[in-house]
Amino acid sequence: DEVENATGGRAELASYSFEWNSLRAQVHGFVLHGTEAAGQEPLFRADAISVGLNITSMLRREINVASVDVTRPRAHILVRPDGTSNIPGPRVQKTHRDPIDQIFELKIGRFTIRDGSVLYNSETIPLDVSGEGLRAGLTYEIAGPQYRGRIGVSDLLVSRPLAAPLRAAAQSAFLFRRNQIVVSSLRLSLPESSIEASGQVDDLASPHGNFSASATLLAAELARSFHIPELKTGTVQWSGNGSFRARPPMLAIDGRFSGSGVSYRNPAV
């Protein structure tokens, strides 16, 4: 009931168990339906979800989420041409006068998402991540209506096909409205590089948008993370603006580039 009230969707699960000796909850066959039509892929499904708890204070009844492990999650985001989607709004009672509903407030010590994917309309994006120190919050503002969220991870590891894993700390604040996403702040901190950005995405059925960003990137780290072996040494800095479009693909950027001690070696040139 709590999941359905918070999301506005309809939840199903095949089985549930709780191990008192290890304070671990296990859910198998979890499915959350949104507003998609009958027979379509649901909003979210996962083969298994394991949640480990940690009692920090018996007197104050404080329980923390120590770990969350999700196996084969599948998220399905369907955006129709008119901008509506299969993401439902939370169930707000007619007598409820508070203009802001707290959907969730999370603190998770460690998490893994294995063999996952996000289906966005007809495009599939693989998802295989792990991390520590997850902090997230989401509210629903009735007047918009819109969702307002924030998320931070102190140590995030993203596995990528045909490339080295990407490790970073990440923080972001965003708004999700009908047919628009506004990212008011985004910061990625790699071990020796950093990126800060903000922007928005419009027309979610055929996404396009704009952004502003600044970045300080160590050349060797850039080479490892994005598979540019010709880039050897130095530091690259950039600040400016950009725009993008999904169909047909387009990316345009302008701004100021600078570098120090940069070495680029390509034997074929």
PDB file of C-alpha atoms in Angstrom, residues 4 7-11 31-44 75-80 82-91 121 140 147 176 178:
ATOM      1  CA  GLU A   4       1.108   2.350  -4.372  1.00  0.00           C
ATOM      2  CA  THR A   7       3.811   6.298  -6.702  1.00  0.00           C
ATOM      3  CA  GLY A   8       0.178   6.114  -7.780  1.00  0.00           C
ATOM      4  CA  GLY A   9       0.938   2.831  -9.514  1.00  0.00           C
ATOM      5  CA  ARG A  10      -0.221  -0.729  -8.895  1.00  0.00           C
ATOM      6  CA  ALA A  11       2.317  -3.065  -7.280  1.00  0.00           C
ATOM      7  CA  VAL A  31       6.279  -5.373 -10.618  1.00  0.00           C
ATOM      8  CA  LEU A  32       5.031  -1.766 -10.587  1.00  0.00           C
ATOM      9  CA  HIS A  33       2.421  -0.795 -13.182  1.00  0.00           C
ATOM     10  CA  GLY A  34       2.057   2.802 -14.321  1.00  0.00           C
ATOM     11  CA  THR A  35      -0.512   4.212 -16.738  1.00  0.00           C
ATOM     12  CA  GLU A  36       0.616   2.061 -19.659  1.00  0.00           C
ATOM     13  CA  ALA A  37      -2.063   0.043 -21.448  1.00  0.00           C
ATOM     14  CA  ALA A  38      -2.805  -3.550 -20.489  1.00  0.00           C
ATOM     15  CA  GLY A  39      -0.320  -5.890 -22.116  1.00  0.00           C
ATOM     16  CA  GLN A  40       2.446  -3.289 -22.373  1.00  0.00           C
ATOM     17  CA  GLU A  41       5.719  -3.531 -20.476  1.00  0.00           C
ATOM     18  CA  PRO A  42       5.153  -2.256 -16.901  1.00  0.00           C
ATOM     19  CA  LEU A  43       6.744   0.876 -15.503  1.00  0.00           C
ATOM     20  CA  PHE A  44       9.209  -1.170 -13.433  1.00  0.00           C
ATOM     21  CA  ALA A  75      12.378   0.329 -16.147  1.00  0.00           C
ATOM     22  CA  HIS A  76       9.999   1.292 -18.970  1.00  0.00           C
ATOM     23  CA  ILE A  77       9.476   5.001 -19.640  1.00  0.00           C
ATOM     24  CA  LEU A  78       6.810   5.649 -22.269  1.00  0.00           C
ATOM     25  CA  VAL A  79       6.400   9.259 -23.462  1.00  0.00           C
ATOM     26  CA  ARG A  80       3.513   9.914 -25.834  1.00  0.00           C
ATOM     27  CA  ASP A  82       1.410  14.938 -26.399  1.00  0.00           C
ATOM     28  CA  GLY A  83       3.983  14.811 -23.598  1.00  0.00           C
ATOM     29  CA  THR A  84       2.035  12.529 -21.253  1.00  0.00           C
ATOM     30  CA  SER A  85       3.837   9.467 -19.926  1.00  0.00           C
ATOM     31  CA  ASN A  86       3.181   6.214 -18.116  1.00  0.00           C
ATOM     32  CA  ILE A  87       4.502   7.702 -14.866  1.00  0.00           C
ATOM     33  CA  PRO A  88       1.494   8.232 -12.574  1.00  0.00           C
ATOM     34  CA  GLY A  89       1.166  10.920  -9.938  1.00  0.00           C
ATOM     35  CA  PRO A  90       0.947   9.925  -6.266  1.00  0.00           C
ATOM     36  CA  ARG A  91      -2.461   9.305  -4.736  1.00  0.00           C
ATOM     37  CA  ASN A 121      10.091   4.449 -25.736  1.00  0.00           C
ATOM     38  CA  TYR A 140       5.436  15.963  -5.518  1.00  0.00           C
ATOM     39  CA  TYR A 147       8.311  16.263  -9.067  1.00  0.00           C
ATOM     40  CA  PHE A 176      10.424  16.620 -13.612  1.00  0.00           C
ATOM     41  CA  ARG A 178       5.047  17.083 -17.993  1.00  0.00           C
TER      42      ARG A 178
END
